[in-house]
Short mmCIF file of C-alpha atoms in Angstrom, two decimals:
data_model
loop_
_atom_site.label_atom_id
_atom_site.label_comp_id
_atom_site.label_asym_id
_atom_site.label_seq_id
_atom_site.Cartn_x
_atom_site.Cartn_y
_atom_site.Cartn_z
CA MET A 891 21.43 -30.12 -24.57
CA THR A 892 23.39 -26.86 -24.20
CA PHE A 893 20.09 -24.35 -25.11
CA ALA A 894 17.99 -23.49 -23.13
CA ARG A 895 15.48 -20.48 -23.75
CA THR A 896 12.65 -18.57 -21.98
CA CYS A 897 10.99 -15.03 -22.12
CA SER A 898 11.85 -11.40 -20.94
CA VAL A 899 10.59 -7.85 -20.62
CA ALA A 900 11.74 -5.07 -22.25
CA LEU A 901 9.72 -2.08 -21.50
CA VAL A 902 10.03 0.96 -23.76
CA GLY A 903 8.08 3.94 -21.55
CA VAL A 904 4.38 1.82 -20.44
CA GLU A 905 4.22 -0.86 -23.72
CA GLY A 906 6.14 -3.68 -23.56
CA VAL A 907 8.20 -6.12 -25.86
CA VAL A 908 8.04 -10.30 -25.04
CA VAL A 909 12.12 -10.93 -25.39
CA GLU A 910 13.17 -14.58 -25.39
CA VAL A 911 16.57 -14.90 -23.56
CA GLN A 912 18.92 -18.26 -25.34
CA ALA A 913 21.78 -19.47 -23.05
CA ASP A 914 24.18 -21.71 -25.30
CA LEU A 915 27.22 -23.48 -24.12
CA GLU A 916 30.02 -24.39 -26.35
CA PRO A 917 33.27 -26.10 -25.11
CA GLY A 918 36.28 -23.80 -24.42
CA VAL A 919 37.62 -20.58 -22.52
CA ALA A 920 35.12 -20.52 -19.66
CA ALA A 921 33.79 -16.40 -20.40
CA PHE A 922 30.14 -15.42 -20.36
CA THR A 923 29.22 -13.20 -23.04
CA LEU A 924 25.62 -11.20 -23.02
CA VAL A 925 23.97 -9.89 -26.64
CA GLY A 926 21.20 -8.43 -27.80
CA LEU A 927 21.87 -3.69 -26.97
CA PRO A 928 21.95 -3.95 -23.40
CA ASP A 929 22.64 -0.89 -21.73
CA LYS A 930 25.22 -0.34 -19.02
CA SER A 931 23.16 -1.62 -15.76
CA LEU A 932 22.08 -4.75 -18.03
CA THR A 933 25.65 -5.74 -18.79
CA GLU A 934 26.11 -5.70 -15.14
CA SER A 935 23.58 -8.70 -15.02
CA LYS A 936 27.45 -11.07 -15.91
CA ASP A 937 27.87 -10.11 -12.06
CA ARG A 938 24.75 -10.46 -10.33
CA VAL A 939 23.65 -13.63 -11.92
CA ARG A 940 27.40 -15.87 -11.42
CA ALA A 941 26.83 -14.79 -8.16
CA ALA A 942 23.19 -15.85 -7.15
CA VAL A 943 23.76 -18.74 -8.93
CA VAL A 944 26.66 -19.65 -7.24
CA ASN A 945 25.62 -18.41 -4.03
CA SER A 946 21.89 -20.52 -4.51
CA GLY A 947 24.02 -23.87 -4.27
CA ALA A 948 23.80 -24.16 -8.89
CA ALA A 949 27.25 -24.81 -10.19
CA TRP A 950 27.95 -21.95 -12.72
CA PRO A 951 29.05 -23.92 -15.89
CA GLN A 952 32.97 -23.86 -16.75
CA LYS A 953 32.10 -23.86 -20.10
CA LYS A 954 31.85 -20.54 -23.25
CA LEU A 955 28.83 -19.36 -22.55
CA THR A 956 26.53 -16.90 -24.63
CA VAL A 957 23.44 -15.18 -24.00
CA GLY A 958 21.30 -13.36 -26.10
CA LEU A 959 18.29 -11.07 -25.79
CA SER A 960 16.30 -11.30 -29.51
CA PRO A 961 14.75 -9.10 -30.76
CA ALA A 962 17.78 -7.58 -31.00
CA SER A 963 17.25 -4.12 -32.45
CA VAL A 964 14.79 -3.48 -29.60
CA PRO A 965 16.89 -1.86 -26.89
CA LYS A 966 17.14 -3.13 -23.34
CA SER A 967 17.69 -1.36 -20.34
CA GLY A 968 17.31 -2.27 -16.24
CA SER A 969 17.94 -5.63 -14.16
CA GLY A 970 14.52 -6.72 -15.03
CA PHE A 971 16.09 -9.93 -17.21
CA ASP A 972 18.73 -10.98 -14.44
CA LEU A 973 15.77 -13.76 -13.05
CA ALA A 974 15.21 -15.06 -16.68
CA VAL A 975 19.18 -14.98 -17.78
CA ALA A 976 19.86 -16.99 -15.04
CA ALA A 977 16.98 -19.92 -15.41
CA ALA A 978 17.98 -20.04 -19.07
CA VAL A 979 22.15 -20.06 -18.03
CA LEU A 980 21.12 -23.45 -15.76
CA GLY A 981 18.77 -24.25 -18.68
CA ALA A 982 21.30 -24.98 -20.58
CA ALA A 983 23.52 -26.95 -17.87
CA GLU A 984 20.67 -29.47 -17.11
CA ARG A 985 20.09 -27.78 -14.21
CA ILE A 986 16.35 -27.24 -15.25
CA ASP A 987 14.49 -29.15 -17.92
CA PRO A 988 14.23 -26.79 -20.45
CA ARG A 989 11.98 -27.56 -22.07
CA VAL A 990 9.54 -25.96 -18.46
CA LEU A 991 11.29 -22.50 -19.31
CA ALA A 992 10.10 -22.58 -22.99
CA ASP A 993 6.58 -20.95 -22.15
CA ILE A 994 7.96 -19.16 -19.08
CA VAL A 995 7.95 -15.39 -18.71
CA MET A 996 10.34 -13.70 -15.97
CA ILE A 997 10.97 -10.89 -14.10
CA GLY A 998 12.96 -9.38 -11.44
CA GLU A 999 16.80 -8.56 -10.43
CA LEU A 1000 18.94 -10.92 -8.76
CA GLY A 1001 21.14 -9.99 -5.27
CA LEU A 1002 24.53 -11.51 -5.37
CA ASP A 1003 22.94 -14.08 -2.53
CA GLY A 1004 20.55 -15.10 -4.71
CA ARG A 1005 17.38 -12.93 -3.47
CA VAL A 1006 15.06 -11.99 -5.67
CA ARG A 1007 14.04 -8.16 -5.64
CA PRO A 1008 11.40 -6.15 -7.26
CA VAL A 1009 11.85 -3.96 -10.58
CA ARG A 1010 9.48 -1.64 -11.05
CA GLY A 1011 7.62 -1.63 -14.03
CA VAL A 1012 6.40 -5.30 -13.79
CA LEU A 1013 2.42 -4.82 -15.08
CA PRO A 1014 2.70 -3.07 -18.01
CA ALA A 1015 5.90 -6.10 -18.70
CA VAL A 1016 2.35 -8.60 -17.40
CA LEU A 1017 0.25 -6.91 -18.98
CA ALA A 1018 2.49 -7.48 -22.48
CA ALA A 1019 2.97 -10.96 -21.96
CA ALA A 1020 -0.93 -11.39 -21.79
CA ASP A 1021 -1.08 -9.38 -24.90
CA ALA A 1022 1.78 -11.83 -26.58
CA GLY A 1023 -0.78 -14.76 -25.35
CA TYR A 1024 1.68 -16.48 -22.44
CA GLU A 1025 0.27 -17.68 -19.61
CA GLN A 1026 2.99 -18.20 -17.05
CA VAL A 1027 5.02 -15.06 -15.66
CA VAL A 1028 7.66 -15.51 -12.56
CA VAL A 1029 7.48 -12.40 -10.62
CA PRO A 1030 8.98 -11.11 -6.66
CA GLU A 1031 7.50 -12.13 -4.20
CA CYS A 1032 6.66 -8.85 -3.15
CA ALA A 1033 5.01 -7.61 -6.56
CA ALA A 1034 3.10 -10.94 -6.85
CA ALA A 1035 -0.47 -8.54 -6.20
CA GLU A 1036 0.68 -6.21 -8.89
CA ALA A 1037 1.22 -8.88 -11.54
CA SER A 1038 -2.22 -10.51 -10.48
CA LEU A 1039 -3.79 -7.55 -11.89
CA VAL A 1040 -3.84 -8.71 -15.23
CA PRO A 1041 -6.80 -11.27 -15.86
CA GLY A 1042 -5.33 -15.16 -17.54
CA VAL A 1043 -1.85 -14.81 -16.68
CA SER A 1044 -0.84 -17.24 -13.45
CA VAL A 1045 1.74 -15.11 -11.33
CA LEU A 1046 4.83 -17.21 -9.51
CA GLY A 1047 6.07 -15.08 -6.95
CA VAL A 1048 9.61 -16.22 -5.85
CA ARG A 1049 11.27 -15.08 -3.10
CA SER A 1050 15.37 -16.49 -4.42
CA LEU A 1051 16.68 -17.98 -7.35
CA ARG A 1052 16.62 -21.41 -4.69
CA GLN A 1053 13.16 -20.64 -4.51
CA LEU A 1054 12.63 -21.10 -8.44
CA ILE A 1055 15.18 -23.68 -9.14
CA ALA A 1056 13.76 -26.22 -6.50
CA ILE A 1057 9.84 -25.60 -7.87
CA LEU A 1058 11.39 -25.85 -11.47
CA ALA A 1059 13.18 -28.95 -11.25
CA ASP A 1060 10.58 -30.44 -9.16
CA GLU A 1061 12.10 -30.80 -5.81
CA PRO A 1062 11.23 -29.76 -1.94
CA VAL A 1063 10.63 -25.49 -1.71
CA PRO A 1064 13.57 -24.21 0.93
CA ASP A 1065 11.69 -21.91 3.49
CA GLU A 1066 13.48 -19.14 3.09
CA GLU A 1067 14.72 -16.40 6.45
CA GLN A 1068 11.96 -14.43 7.26
CA ASP A 1069 13.61 -10.91 8.08
CA GLU A 1070 13.35 -9.58 11.70
CA GLN A 1071 10.03 -8.09 12.36
CA GLY A 1072 9.46 -4.31 12.42
CA ARG A 1073 11.83 -3.57 9.71
CA PRO A 1074 10.82 -3.05 6.25
CA ASP A 1075 11.47 -5.55 3.94
CA PRO A 1076 14.55 -3.83 1.59
CA LEU A 1077 13.10 -6.16 -1.16
CA LEU A 1078 10.60 -3.56 -1.68
CA ALA A 1079 13.13 -0.73 -1.75
CA GLY A 1080 12.76 -1.52 -5.51
CA LEU A 1081 9.00 -0.40 -5.94
CA ARG A 1082 9.73 3.08 -5.48
CA VAL A 1083 13.04 5.73 -6.76
CA PRO A 1084 13.86 8.06 -4.17
CA GLY A 1085 12.91 11.11 -4.13
CA THR A 1086 9.29 10.81 -4.90
CA GLY A 1087 7.30 11.32 -2.19
CA ALA A 1088 4.63 13.56 -1.08
CA ALA A 1089 6.72 16.14 -1.14
CA THR A 1090 7.39 16.48 -4.97
CA GLY A 1091 3.45 16.58 -5.32
CA ILE A 1092 2.76 13.95 -7.16
CA HIS A 1093 0.38 10.78 -5.03
CA SER A 1094 -2.99 9.87 -5.28
CA ALA A 1095 -6.50 10.81 -4.36
CA GLY A 1096 -6.57 8.76 -1.27
CA THR A 1097 -3.24 9.33 0.29
CA ALA A 1098 -1.28 12.26 1.27
CA HIS A 1099 -3.38 15.25 0.04
CA ASP A 1100 -6.61 14.26 0.78
CA HIS A 1101 -6.77 13.09 4.88
CA GLY A 1102 -9.20 15.87 5.87
CA HIS A 1103 -9.95 17.84 3.15
CA ASP A 1104 -12.89 18.85 2.33
CA LEU A 1105 -14.92 21.36 0.32
CA ALA A 1106 -17.12 22.86 2.82
CA ASP A 1107 -13.89 23.78 4.75
CA VAL A 1108 -13.66 26.38 1.51
CA VAL A 1109 -15.31 29.98 2.74
CA GLY A 1110 -16.91 31.86 0.29
CA GLN A 1111 -15.92 31.88 -3.62
CA THR A 1112 -19.25 30.09 -4.89
CA SER A 1113 -18.10 31.09 -8.01
CA ALA A 1114 -15.14 28.71 -7.91
CA ARG A 1115 -16.79 26.32 -6.16
CA THR A 1116 -19.50 25.63 -9.01
CA ALA A 1117 -16.32 26.50 -11.27
CA VAL A 1118 -14.30 23.33 -9.74
CA GLU A 1119 -17.92 20.68 -9.96
CA VAL A 1120 -18.50 21.66 -13.67
CA ALA A 1121 -14.72 20.77 -14.13
CA ALA A 1122 -14.91 17.55 -11.91
CA ALA A 1123 -18.25 16.75 -13.69
CA GLY A 1124 -17.99 17.43 -17.19
CA GLY A 1125 -13.53 16.99 -17.45
CA HIS A 1126 -13.08 21.00 -18.44
CA HIS A 1127 -9.81 22.52 -17.10
CA LEU A 1128 -10.64 25.10 -15.14
CA PHE A 1129 -8.24 29.09 -14.90
CA LEU A 1130 -8.61 30.28 -11.11
CA GLU A 1131 -7.69 34.15 -10.89
CA GLY A 1132 -7.01 35.85 -7.15
CA PRO A 1133 -4.57 37.11 -4.83
CA PRO A 1134 -3.17 35.05 -2.37
CA GLY A 1135 -5.39 33.74 0.68
CA ALA A 1136 -8.20 32.74 -1.81
CA GLY A 1137 -8.28 29.93 -1.42
CA LYS A 1138 -7.27 28.91 -5.36
CA THR A 1139 -4.63 26.13 -4.27
CA MET A 1140 -8.02 24.68 -1.23
CA LEU A 1141 -9.71 24.31 -4.07
CA ALA A 1142 -7.68 22.70 -6.22
CA GLU A 1143 -6.55 20.22 -3.89
CA ARG A 1144 -10.43 18.81 -3.07
CA LEU A 1145 -11.47 18.94 -6.69
CA PRO A 1146 -9.73 15.03 -6.67
CA ALA A 1147 -12.37 13.57 -3.81
CA ILE A 1148 -15.31 14.69 -5.44
CA LEU A 1149 -13.75 13.63 -9.19
CA PRO A 1150 -15.94 9.36 -9.42
CA ARG A 1151 -13.47 6.06 -8.74
CA LEU A 1152 -11.14 4.88 -11.65
CA GLY A 1153 -13.00 2.51 -13.59
CA ARG A 1154 -11.00 -0.87 -13.88
CA GLN A 1155 -9.55 -0.42 -17.40
CA GLU A 1156 -8.62 3.25 -15.86
CA SER A 1157 -6.80 2.16 -13.36
CA LEU A 1158 -4.71 -0.38 -15.19
CA GLU A 1159 -3.66 2.77 -16.99
CA VAL A 1160 -2.72 4.56 -13.87
CA THR A 1161 -1.52 1.99 -12.07
CA ALA A 1162 0.98 0.86 -15.47
CA VAL A 1163 2.04 5.06 -15.49
CA HIS A 1164 2.99 5.09 -11.75
CA SER A 1165 4.49 1.40 -12.04
CA VAL A 1166 7.40 2.31 -14.71
CA ALA A 1167 7.92 5.95 -12.59
CA GLY A 1168 8.95 4.14 -9.16
CA LEU A 1169 5.17 5.68 -7.90
CA LEU A 1170 3.40 2.37 -6.36
CA PRO A 1171 2.98 2.83 -2.92
CA PRO A 1172 3.85 -1.01 -2.28
CA GLY A 1173 0.91 -2.29 -0.56
CA LYS A 1174 -1.04 -1.11 -2.83
CA PRO A 1175 -1.28 -2.38 -5.92
CA LEU A 1176 -3.83 -1.25 -8.09
CA ILE A 1177 -4.52 2.75 -8.02
CA ASP A 1178 -8.57 3.44 -8.23
CA VAL A 1179 -8.53 6.94 -6.93
CA ALA A 1180 -8.11 10.62 -9.14
CA PRO A 1181 -3.83 10.75 -9.22
CA TYR A 1182 -2.81 14.45 -8.22
CA CYS A 1183 -0.04 16.30 -9.24
CA ALA A 1184 1.50 19.31 -8.44
CA PRO A 1185 4.84 20.41 -9.62
CA HIS A 1186 6.42 23.55 -8.95
CA HIS A 1187 6.91 26.85 -11.08
CA SER A 1188 11.07 25.40 -11.21
CA ALA A 1189 10.14 21.99 -12.65
CA THR A 1190 11.53 21.63 -16.63
CA MET A 1191 9.54 20.71 -19.55
CA GLN A 1192 11.42 17.92 -18.79
CA ALA A 1193 9.17 17.28 -15.43
CA LEU A 1194 6.43 18.11 -16.74
CA VAL A 1195 6.13 16.15 -20.14
CA GLY A 1196 8.41 13.48 -19.29
CA GLY A 1197 11.90 12.90 -21.33
CA GLY A 1198 15.92 12.59 -19.40
CA GLN A 1199 18.17 10.61 -20.54
CA GLY A 1200 18.57 7.55 -22.59
CA ILE A 1201 14.72 6.19 -22.59
CA ALA A 1202 12.35 8.68 -21.57
CA ARG A 1203 10.89 8.46 -18.05
CA PRO A 1204 6.86 10.09 -17.33
CA GLY A 1205 6.91 13.42 -17.17
CA ALA A 1206 3.88 14.87 -14.40
CA VAL A 1207 1.15 14.89 -17.21
CA SER A 1208 1.59 11.11 -17.81
CA LEU A 1209 1.57 10.58 -13.58
CA SER A 1210 -1.33 12.82 -13.47
CA HIS A 1211 -2.97 10.60 -16.47
CA ARG A 1212 -7.18 10.43 -15.25
CA GLY A 1213 -6.84 12.78 -12.65
CA VAL A 1214 -5.44 16.20 -12.13
CA LEU A 1215 -2.56 18.77 -13.45
CA PHE A 1216 -2.67 22.04 -10.32
CA LEU A 1217 0.12 24.31 -11.46
CA ASP A 1218 -0.33 27.02 -8.98
CA GLU A 1219 1.55 30.57 -9.36
CA THR A 1220 1.18 29.03 -13.05
CA PRO A 1221 3.62 32.76 -15.05
CA GLU A 1222 5.92 31.68 -12.80
CA PHE A 1223 6.29 28.02 -15.02
CA ASN A 1224 8.69 28.63 -17.89
CA SER A 1225 6.94 29.54 -21.01
CA GLN A 1226 8.21 27.03 -23.38
CA ALA A 1227 7.44 23.62 -20.61
CA LEU A 1228 4.10 25.61 -20.48
CA ASP A 1229 3.57 26.10 -24.33
CA ALA A 1230 5.04 22.30 -24.56
CA LEU A 1231 1.11 21.41 -23.02
CA ARG A 1232 -0.61 22.46 -25.89
CA GLN A 1233 -0.24 19.25 -27.71
CA PRO A 1234 -1.71 16.57 -24.66
CA LEU A 1235 -4.25 19.05 -24.13
CA GLU A 1236 -5.82 18.17 -27.41
CA ALA A 1237 -4.47 14.18 -28.36
CA GLY A 1238 -5.18 13.41 -24.24
CA HIS A 1239 -1.20 11.76 -25.00
CA VAL A 1240 2.47 13.04 -25.43
CA VAL A 1241 5.47 11.29 -27.92
CA ILE A 1242 8.63 11.97 -26.71
CA ALA A 1243 11.90 11.21 -29.37
CA ARG A 1244 15.12 10.69 -27.84
CA SER A 1245 17.69 8.58 -29.30
CA ALA A 1246 17.39 5.26 -27.99
CA GLY A 1247 13.82 5.23 -29.16
CA VAL A 1248 10.41 6.86 -29.45
CA VAL A 1249 7.83 7.25 -26.09
CA ARG A 1250 4.30 7.52 -26.27
CA PHE A 1251 2.28 8.03 -23.05
CA PRO A 1252 -1.06 8.39 -21.97
CA ALA A 1253 -1.66 12.03 -20.19
CA LYS A 1254 -5.08 12.46 -20.56
CA PHE A 1255 -5.42 14.77 -17.45
CA LEU A 1256 -7.27 17.69 -16.02
CA MET A 1257 -6.07 20.79 -16.20
CA VAL A 1258 -6.13 22.85 -12.53
CA LEU A 1259 -3.90 26.49 -13.81
CA ALA A 1260 -3.61 29.31 -9.92
CA ALA A 1261 -2.54 32.69 -10.94
CA ASN A 1262 -2.02 36.07 -8.76
CA PRO A 1263 -3.86 38.77 -10.85
CA CYS A 1264 0.12 40.62 -11.10
CA PRO A 1265 3.37 40.55 -9.27
CA CYS A 1266 2.41 41.74 -5.93
CA GLY A 1267 -1.15 39.62 -5.97
CA ARG A 1268 -3.21 42.86 -5.22
CA PHE A 1269 -4.36 43.86 -8.76
CA SER A 1270 -8.65 44.15 -9.30
CA GLN A 1271 -10.91 46.17 -10.62
CA ARG A 1272 -12.46 47.22 -7.15
CA ASP A 1273 -9.82 48.81 -5.27
CA ASP A 1274 -6.28 50.20 -5.71
CA LEU A 1275 -4.35 48.35 -3.12
CA CYS A 1276 -1.64 47.29 -6.19
CA GLU A 1277 1.11 49.26 -6.33
CA CYS A 1278 2.85 47.50 -10.03
CA PRO A 1279 2.80 49.69 -12.80
CA PRO A 1280 0.55 48.85 -15.78
CA SER A 1281 3.15 47.64 -18.42
CA VAL A 1282 4.51 44.82 -15.27
CA ILE A 1283 0.87 43.83 -15.15
CA ARG A 1284 0.32 43.25 -18.58
CA ARG A 1285 4.22 41.99 -18.76
CA TYR A 1286 2.99 38.90 -15.90
CA GLN A 1287 -0.34 39.09 -17.40
CA ALA A 1288 0.94 37.95 -20.88
CA ARG A 1289 3.21 35.27 -19.68
CA LEU A 1290 0.37 32.79 -20.43
CA SER A 1291 0.05 32.58 -23.83
CA GLY A 1292 -3.34 32.94 -25.60
CA PRO A 1293 -3.26 28.97 -27.19
CA LEU A 1294 -2.58 27.43 -24.17
CA LEU A 1295 -5.65 29.62 -22.29
CA ASP A 1296 -7.62 29.30 -25.51
CA ARG A 1297 -7.85 25.40 -24.85
CA VAL A 1298 -8.99 26.32 -20.66
CA ASP A 1299 -12.64 26.01 -20.59
CA LEU A 1300 -13.53 27.37 -16.79
CA ARG A 1301 -11.52 31.27 -16.25
CA VAL A 1302 -13.40 32.18 -12.21
CA GLU A 1303 -11.57 35.44 -10.14
CA VAL A 1304 -10.73 33.94 -7.08
CA ASP A 1305 -12.63 37.27 -4.81
CA ARG A 1306 -10.72 38.03 -1.52
CA ILE A 1307 -12.18 37.20 1.32
CA THR A 1308 -14.10 39.39 2.91
CA ARG A 1309 -13.89 39.97 7.46
CA THR A 1310 -17.69 38.86 7.64
CA GLU A 1311 -17.14 35.41 5.46
CA LEU A 1312 -14.84 34.73 7.60
CA THR A 1313 -15.96 35.20 11.21
CA ALA A 1314 -19.71 34.49 10.13
CA VAL A 1315 -21.08 31.56 12.70
CA GLY A 1316 -23.23 29.01 10.95
CA ALA A 1317 -22.89 25.80 7.64
CA GLY A 1318 -20.67 26.45 5.17
CA GLY A 1319 -20.91 25.55 1.74
CA GLU A 1320 -21.35 22.56 0.12
CA SER A 1321 -19.54 19.81 2.14
CA THR A 1322 -17.82 17.06 -0.28
CA ALA A 1323 -20.04 14.05 0.11
CA THR A 1324 -22.06 16.37 -1.39
CA VAL A 1325 -20.53 17.51 -4.45
CA ALA A 1326 -19.04 13.79 -5.32
CA ASP A 1327 -22.88 12.64 -5.62
CA ARG A 1328 -23.66 15.17 -7.79
CA VAL A 1329 -21.02 15.22 -10.10
CA ARG A 1330 -21.05 11.20 -10.04
CA ALA A 1331 -25.04 11.93 -11.17
CA ALA A 1332 -24.43 14.43 -13.81
CA ARG A 1333 -21.13 11.77 -15.46
CA GLU A 1334 -23.56 8.93 -15.63
CA ARG A 1335 -26.02 10.81 -17.58
CA ALA A 1336 -23.65 12.31 -19.80
CA VAL A 1337 -22.11 8.72 -19.89
CA GLU A 1338 -26.07 7.29 -20.96
CA ARG A 1339 -26.12 10.03 -23.61
CA LEU A 1340 -22.60 9.32 -25.67
CA ALA A 1341 -23.55 5.64 -25.52
CA GLY A 1342 -22.13 3.56 -28.69
CA THR A 1343 -19.63 7.07 -29.31
CA PRO A 1344 -16.11 6.91 -28.16
CA TRP A 1345 -16.46 9.67 -25.34
CA CYS A 1346 -17.34 9.47 -21.56
CA THR A 1347 -17.31 13.47 -20.83
CA ASN A 1348 -18.39 16.69 -22.92
CA SER A 1349 -15.24 18.37 -22.86
CA GLU A 1350 -13.97 15.47 -25.31
CA VAL A 1351 -16.96 15.58 -28.06
CA PRO A 1352 -16.14 17.56 -31.07
CA GLY A 1353 -18.36 20.83 -30.47
CA ARG A 1354 -18.73 19.00 -35.13
CA GLU A 1355 -20.89 16.01 -32.73
CA LEU A 1356 -22.38 19.15 -30.70
CA ARG A 1357 -24.00 21.22 -33.08
CA SER A 1358 -25.07 18.26 -35.63
CA ARG A 1359 -26.44 15.67 -32.69
CA TRP A 1360 -27.09 17.36 -29.19
CA TYR A 1361 -29.08 20.75 -29.80
CA ALA A 1362 -29.57 23.10 -27.04
CA VAL A 1363 -32.66 24.26 -26.49
CA PRO A 1364 -33.74 26.46 -29.51
CA GLY A 1365 -32.88 29.62 -28.92
CA ALA A 1366 -30.30 29.21 -25.98
CA MET A 1367 -27.44 29.67 -28.39
CA ASP A 1368 -28.51 33.12 -28.89
CA GLU A 1369 -26.50 34.99 -26.07
CA ALA A 1370 -23.47 32.88 -27.38
CA GLU A 1371 -23.70 33.41 -30.77
CA ARG A 1372 -24.22 37.41 -30.47
CA ASN A 1373 -20.58 37.40 -28.09
CA LEU A 1374 -19.64 34.86 -31.42
CA GLU A 1375 -20.29 37.98 -33.83
CA ARG A 1376 -19.10 40.81 -31.22
CA GLY A 1377 -15.81 38.68 -31.06
CA VAL A 1378 -15.58 38.01 -27.15
CA LEU A 1379 -15.68 34.41 -28.22
CA THR A 1380 -13.77 32.37 -31.33
CA ALA A 1381 -15.26 29.81 -32.35
CA ARG A 1382 -13.16 27.30 -30.53
CA GLY A 1383 -15.12 29.58 -27.55
CA LEU A 1384 -18.27 29.07 -28.56
CA ASP A 1385 -18.08 25.04 -28.83
CA ARG A 1386 -16.73 25.18 -25.86
CA VAL A 1387 -19.80 27.01 -24.64
CA LEU A 1388 -21.71 25.04 -25.63
CA ARG A 1389 -19.74 21.34 -23.96
CA VAL A 1390 -19.60 23.36 -20.52
CA ALA A 1391 -23.85 23.87 -21.08
CA TRP A 1392 -24.07 20.15 -21.06
CA THR A 1393 -22.10 19.57 -18.31
CA VAL A 1394 -24.61 22.27 -15.87
CA ALA A 1395 -27.14 20.55 -17.71
CA ASP A 1396 -26.27 17.24 -16.16
CA LEU A 1397 -25.89 18.23 -13.19
CA VAL A 1398 -29.05 19.54 -12.27
CA GLY A 1399 -31.02 17.13 -13.93
CA HIS A 1400 -32.25 18.69 -17.26
CA ASP A 1401 -32.54 17.15 -20.72
CA ARG A 1402 -30.41 19.46 -23.14
CA PRO A 1403 -29.03 22.79 -21.79
CA ASP A 1404 -31.67 25.39 -21.73
CA ALA A 1405 -30.39 29.67 -21.80
CA THR A 1406 -29.87 29.44 -17.98
CA ASP A 1407 -27.30 26.60 -18.26
CA VAL A 1408 -25.67 28.98 -20.80
CA ALA A 1409 -25.92 32.13 -19.73
CA LEU A 1410 -23.80 29.79 -16.70
CA ALA A 1411 -21.80 28.84 -19.01
CA LEU A 1412 -20.90 31.83 -20.90
CA GLN A 1413 -20.35 33.33 -16.90
CA LEU A 1414 -18.33 30.46 -16.25
CA ARG A 1415 -16.17 31.07 -19.87
CA THR A 1416 -15.95 34.58 -20.27
CA GLY A 1417 -16.52 35.82 -16.17
CA VAL A 1418 -19.18 38.32 -17.44
CA PRO A 1419 -21.96 39.10 -15.32
CA ARG A 1420 -24.72 37.18 -16.55
CA GLY A 1421 -27.59 37.60 -13.63
CA VAL A 1422 -28.16 33.90 -13.46
CA PRO A 1423 -27.46 32.29 -9.88
CA MET A 1424 -23.62 30.95 -10.34
CA ALA A 1425 -24.31 28.11 -7.18
CA ILE A 1426 -25.25 24.41 -8.60
CA GLY A 1427 -27.88 23.35 -5.86
CA ALA A 1428 -30.18 26.96 -6.67
CA LEU A 1429 -30.11 25.48 -10.46
CA THR A 1430 -31.82 22.85 -9.11
#
């Protein structure tokens, strides 16, 4: 037999398409032709595969070789097809039984010496293979733990092409030399993209930004702490405005730690995005805590929503999926980049159209905006320290568009810390553990109430459903409705007040929002004092 086939996976965003890799040998002048819409890195696999096969002790067929990637209409990129191409060629050359290869999905890059190197996107690739009905997957040894997260799939991790040939040919498996102890494994370099470390502001909650950070460290700021707790409990977007040094960044950094741990399906979604982006840390194949992404204010639109050359890559909104996207110094961001956030805020995903194809990335995140009141940061209604002209203040505050701010449920002014608060001796505010327990209990109440619906948090429930199925206490919404008549609230704003009121009710243990819960929601929405305690603990 001079024909063999096996399978691999082509990734488009975080979605995969199973590709059949076919190899055909014909008499003629020795040549290697690769067809099926490959990109430059995949075209170069011809030389990598030839060198890997020869250095693995197998003979390279001296015939006319054609390797086809089917379906040919799907763009294919990356080096993850190397292992499948090598196996198909060896099957056509009868070094491996072609019948063994037909139902196996192979993912991995080959080094010139035959070692199997990991590639990004192993988890979404294996998920696509499982959805297509395949039960056997071959991946690099160091990526086997990531591939094993998919249930119902038998995963074989190999370190070299020699091992794969021996396993498929039912021969003794050779031992591979281990690297020197204490030196990093060079194969793990394929799991991360250069320049994606902690300095970029992209990491998961259980890693860089959570060492020694506790809500008890935040001095004062009762209103802001309450807003952070409500945002975590209901998934509401938050806008913090205040002078420099008041604690806006501290509050945002501590928000992921009070979010509940991710469920199994949510963890797979987050891990798939980080795997494609090259941000999955080696040794931790599953991300089960809320990610945290804080891009610099010089970030471009492509960095925020995704894009790039060829097939689009995930941006900050997708890397913060099921977690927190923190935009510090928000007015300094490009206005077009900020307005591009409107669609993912509403839809929970982002669709990017490029010449190489259309990509859809998940983008259901909790957005936290932080801004100074003016360029110098000292403008307030209580003092005259600000030296900015009124026109400069208006122009600075107008950088945040009304439609974007209308999608933010909570708007809180963070006051300047006083000397008395900063030097006071004694117990501070509640700790992260205490607030996290309350947030988890509130989430459980919301899930129980919303059982049988497609929503899990109060921020996801449409206003129409809230008004028709889940009522507040009679008369509780009177003040909010009067604000609507006076033009203080829009119709969308009234719905968001009701959502926040339900979250407050879940936090304090009420069956339905009462007048106090709605008053607190109004204050968090408009910033106008309503005469209610701002601490959630004082309402329980």
